[in-house]
XYZ file of C-alpha atoms in Angstrom:
259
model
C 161.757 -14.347 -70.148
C 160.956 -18.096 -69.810
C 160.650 -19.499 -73.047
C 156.707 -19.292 -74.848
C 154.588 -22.221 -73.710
C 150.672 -22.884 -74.646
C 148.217 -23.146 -72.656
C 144.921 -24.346 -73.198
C 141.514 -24.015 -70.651
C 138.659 -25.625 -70.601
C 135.299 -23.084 -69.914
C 132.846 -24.878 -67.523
C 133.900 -26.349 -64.254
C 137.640 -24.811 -65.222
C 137.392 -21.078 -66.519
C 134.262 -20.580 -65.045
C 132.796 -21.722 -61.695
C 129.468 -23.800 -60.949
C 127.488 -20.456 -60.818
C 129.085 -19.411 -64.577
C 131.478 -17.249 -62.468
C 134.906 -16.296 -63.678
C 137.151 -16.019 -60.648
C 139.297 -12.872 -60.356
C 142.324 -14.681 -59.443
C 141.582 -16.795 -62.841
C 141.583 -13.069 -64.321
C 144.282 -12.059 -63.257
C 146.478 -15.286 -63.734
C 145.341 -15.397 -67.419
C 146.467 -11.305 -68.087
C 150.001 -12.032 -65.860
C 150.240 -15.245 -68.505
C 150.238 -13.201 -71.261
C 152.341 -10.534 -70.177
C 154.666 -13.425 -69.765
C 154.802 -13.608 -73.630
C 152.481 -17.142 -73.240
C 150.305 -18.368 -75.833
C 146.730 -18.684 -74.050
C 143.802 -20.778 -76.109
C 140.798 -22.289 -74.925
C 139.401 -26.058 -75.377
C 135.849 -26.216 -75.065
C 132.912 -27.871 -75.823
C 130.582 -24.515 -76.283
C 129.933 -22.967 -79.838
C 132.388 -20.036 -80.875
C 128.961 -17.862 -79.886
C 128.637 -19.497 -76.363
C 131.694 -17.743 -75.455
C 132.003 -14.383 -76.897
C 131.912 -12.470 -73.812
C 134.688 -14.632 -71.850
C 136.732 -14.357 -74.846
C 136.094 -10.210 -74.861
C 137.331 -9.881 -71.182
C 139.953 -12.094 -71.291
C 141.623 -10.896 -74.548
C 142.174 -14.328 -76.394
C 141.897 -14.874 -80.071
C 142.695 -18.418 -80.067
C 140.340 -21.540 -79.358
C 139.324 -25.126 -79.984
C 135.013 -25.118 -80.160
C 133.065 -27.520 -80.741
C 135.443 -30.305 -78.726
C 138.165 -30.211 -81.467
C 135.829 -29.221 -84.539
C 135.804 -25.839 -85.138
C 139.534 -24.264 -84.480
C 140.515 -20.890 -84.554
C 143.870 -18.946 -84.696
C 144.142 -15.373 -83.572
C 140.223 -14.706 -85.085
C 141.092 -16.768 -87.932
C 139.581 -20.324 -88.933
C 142.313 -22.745 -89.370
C 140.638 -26.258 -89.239
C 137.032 -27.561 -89.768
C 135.343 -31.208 -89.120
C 132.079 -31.183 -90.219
C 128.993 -33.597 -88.812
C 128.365 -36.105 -91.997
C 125.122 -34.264 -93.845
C 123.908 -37.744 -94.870
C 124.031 -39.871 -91.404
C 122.612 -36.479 -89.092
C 119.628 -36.471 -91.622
C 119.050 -40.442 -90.631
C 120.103 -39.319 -87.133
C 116.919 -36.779 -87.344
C 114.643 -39.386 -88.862
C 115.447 -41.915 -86.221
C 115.241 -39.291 -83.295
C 111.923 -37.646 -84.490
C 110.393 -40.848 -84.656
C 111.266 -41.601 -80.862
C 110.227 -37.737 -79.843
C 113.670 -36.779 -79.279
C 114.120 -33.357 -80.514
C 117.930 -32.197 -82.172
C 119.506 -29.165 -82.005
C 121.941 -28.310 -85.007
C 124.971 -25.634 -84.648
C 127.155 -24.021 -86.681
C 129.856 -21.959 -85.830
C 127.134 -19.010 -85.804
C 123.523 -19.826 -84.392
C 121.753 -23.346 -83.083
C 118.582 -24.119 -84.058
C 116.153 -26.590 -83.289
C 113.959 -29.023 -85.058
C 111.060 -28.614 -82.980
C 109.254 -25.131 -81.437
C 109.706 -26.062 -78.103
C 111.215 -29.154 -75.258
C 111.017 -29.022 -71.771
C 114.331 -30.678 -72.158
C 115.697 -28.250 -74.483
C 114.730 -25.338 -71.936
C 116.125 -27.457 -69.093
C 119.950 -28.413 -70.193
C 120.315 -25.311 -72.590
C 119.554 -22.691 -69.158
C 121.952 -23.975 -67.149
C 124.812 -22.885 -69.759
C 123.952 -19.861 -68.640
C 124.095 -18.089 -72.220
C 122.288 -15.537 -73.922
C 121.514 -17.379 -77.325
C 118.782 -19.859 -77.398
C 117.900 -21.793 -80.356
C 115.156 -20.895 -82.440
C 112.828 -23.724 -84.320
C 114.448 -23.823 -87.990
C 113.950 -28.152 -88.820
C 116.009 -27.684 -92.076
C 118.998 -25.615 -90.554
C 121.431 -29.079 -91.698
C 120.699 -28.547 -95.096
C 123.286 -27.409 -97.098
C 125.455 -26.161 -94.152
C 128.477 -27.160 -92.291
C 127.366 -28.104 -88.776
C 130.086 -29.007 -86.272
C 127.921 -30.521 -83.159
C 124.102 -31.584 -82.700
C 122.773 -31.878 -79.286
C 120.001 -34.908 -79.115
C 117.755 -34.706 -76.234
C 117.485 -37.985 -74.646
C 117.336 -38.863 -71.098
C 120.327 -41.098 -69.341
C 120.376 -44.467 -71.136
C 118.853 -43.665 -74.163
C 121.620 -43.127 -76.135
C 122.465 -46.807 -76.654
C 120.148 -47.107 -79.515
C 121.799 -44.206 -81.379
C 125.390 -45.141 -80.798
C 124.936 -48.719 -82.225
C 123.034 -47.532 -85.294
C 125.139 -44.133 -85.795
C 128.780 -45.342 -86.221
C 129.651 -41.706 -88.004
C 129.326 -39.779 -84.558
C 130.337 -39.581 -81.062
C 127.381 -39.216 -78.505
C 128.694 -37.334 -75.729
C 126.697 -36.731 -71.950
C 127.256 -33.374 -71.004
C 123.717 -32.879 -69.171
C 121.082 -35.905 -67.852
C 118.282 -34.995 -70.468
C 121.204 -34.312 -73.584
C 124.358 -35.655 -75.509
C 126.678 -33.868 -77.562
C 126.326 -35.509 -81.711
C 130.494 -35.049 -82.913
C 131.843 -36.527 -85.915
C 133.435 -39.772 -84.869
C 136.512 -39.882 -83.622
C 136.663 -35.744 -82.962
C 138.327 -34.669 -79.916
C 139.912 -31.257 -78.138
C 143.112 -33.274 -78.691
C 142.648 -33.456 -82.509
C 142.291 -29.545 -82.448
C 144.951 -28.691 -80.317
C 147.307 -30.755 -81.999
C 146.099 -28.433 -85.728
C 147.187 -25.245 -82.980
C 150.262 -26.635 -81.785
C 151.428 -27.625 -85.302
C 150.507 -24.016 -86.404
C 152.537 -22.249 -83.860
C 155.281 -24.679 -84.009
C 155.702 -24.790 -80.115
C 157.276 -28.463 -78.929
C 155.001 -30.378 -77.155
C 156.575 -30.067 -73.743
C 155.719 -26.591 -73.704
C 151.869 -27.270 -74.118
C 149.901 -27.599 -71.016
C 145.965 -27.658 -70.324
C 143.429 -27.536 -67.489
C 140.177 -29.250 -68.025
C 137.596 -30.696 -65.591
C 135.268 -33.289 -67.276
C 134.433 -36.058 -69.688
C 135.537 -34.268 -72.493
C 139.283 -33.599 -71.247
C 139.716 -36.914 -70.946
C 141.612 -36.955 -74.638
C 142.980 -33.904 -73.995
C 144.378 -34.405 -70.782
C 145.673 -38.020 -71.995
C 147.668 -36.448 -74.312
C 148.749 -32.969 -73.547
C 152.458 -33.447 -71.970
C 151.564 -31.193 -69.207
C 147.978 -31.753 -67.703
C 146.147 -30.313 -64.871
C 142.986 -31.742 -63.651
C 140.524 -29.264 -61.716
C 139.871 -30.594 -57.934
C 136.157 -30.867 -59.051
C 137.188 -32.710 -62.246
C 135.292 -36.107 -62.211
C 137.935 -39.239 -60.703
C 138.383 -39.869 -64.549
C 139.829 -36.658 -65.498
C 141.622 -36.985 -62.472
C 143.525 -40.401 -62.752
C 144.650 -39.369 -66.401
C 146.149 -35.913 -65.516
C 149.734 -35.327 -64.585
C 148.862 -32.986 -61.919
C 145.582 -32.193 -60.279
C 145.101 -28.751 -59.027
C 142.568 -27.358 -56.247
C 139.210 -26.415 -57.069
C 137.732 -23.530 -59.350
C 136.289 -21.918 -56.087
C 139.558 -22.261 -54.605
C 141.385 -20.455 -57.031
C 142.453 -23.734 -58.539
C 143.962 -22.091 -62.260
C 146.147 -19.830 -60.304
C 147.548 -22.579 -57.682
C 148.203 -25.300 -61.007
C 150.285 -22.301 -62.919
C 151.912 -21.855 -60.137
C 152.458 -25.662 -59.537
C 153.497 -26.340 -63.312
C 155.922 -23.528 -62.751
C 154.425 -20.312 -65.217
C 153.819 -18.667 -62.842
């Protein structure tokens, strides 16, 4: 057998296509991976509880939530990097004040500090997913929370990142931004992974598609950007595969050489 390599996938845009599909050729190149004797993870932005069922039919124990802060090894939690408890309360005083509503998540549940958003229905349906948050305002208190999502349309933000130096504001949708501790990236979380398993770093590869690969994809020795990555994703990645619709995991293992 070729010797074990790790292999990291991003969910949305990568795993999964537009529609929240997962591609039987994906399937099946994920199984014939690990009947290869291959480590397979996943990087992700989603909550461990975003991803359950993916996880379920594909078999893997392994991940990186949470865009590097919540990492898990075989089912078990190896590495944590909480949201500050001090600067998200600010962050909520600030945000309610403007009518921007927060949602706060844990590695279990996400809840939100108001009933109900338009905006909050809007970005959190198109996940696809069955959990939606509940209204719980005081879900930060006294808990490790790994991501916030602030609801604030295109632009907005700019306020928030000068005054909130302690997190990263992320766009992942054009009414919300991902809240991560500053300086928290898939990269940081692979590299607690690929320290645990003790696998050199030219035997780590990963596929990813958006702004939130960019990290990982910058410093993964073997990177594969989606053909519907964003030019970004694209211009940073060693090798750019076809598309998710066009069976674009199977054609970049086979292009990297694992399969």
């Amino acid at each position: 057998m070729k010797e074990r390599s790790l292999i990291f996938f991003d969910i949305d845009g990568t795993l999964l296509n537009h529609k929240k599909q997962l591609p039987a050729s994906t399937k099946e190149a994920i199984f014939k991976l690990k009947e290869l004797g291959h480590e397979v993870a996943i990087a992700t932005g989603r909550a461990p509880f975003m991803f359950e069922d993916l996880r379920e039919e594909l078999g893997i124990g392994t991940y990186v939530s949470y865009n590097g802060q919540y990492v898990v090894l075989n089912g078990e939690e190896i590495f944590t990097n909480p949201l500050n408890e001090k600067a998200l309360l600010q962050l909520t005083e600030t945000a309610l004040a403007n009518n921007h509503p927060i949602v706060y998540m844990d590695h279990e549940d996400m809840k939100a500090n108001v009933p109900e958003h338009e905006f909050i229905t809007e970005s959190i349906a198109t996940l696809k997913i069955k959990s939606f948050p509940t209204y719980d305002p005081k879900y930060y208190e006294g808990r490790k929370l790994f991501q916030s999502l602030l609801f604030v349309q295109e632009g907005e933000e700019g306020q928030y990142e000068e005054g909130f130096k302690d997190f990263d504001f992320v766009r992942w949708h054009p009414v919300s931004v991902d809240v991560l501790p500053s300086g928290g990236s898939k990269a940081k979380g692979i590299e607690k992974l690929v320290e645990k398993l003790g696998i050199p770093e030219e035997r780590v590869y990963a596929f990813g598609d958006g702004l939130n690969d960019l990290e990982m994809l910058t410093t993964i020795h073997n990177s594969v950007a989606m053909g519907n990555g964003v030019d970004e994703v694209k211009e940073v990645a060693k090798y750019v595969t076809k598309s998710v619709e066009e069976d674009g995991i199977l054609h970049g293992l086979k292009m990297v050489g694992l399969l």
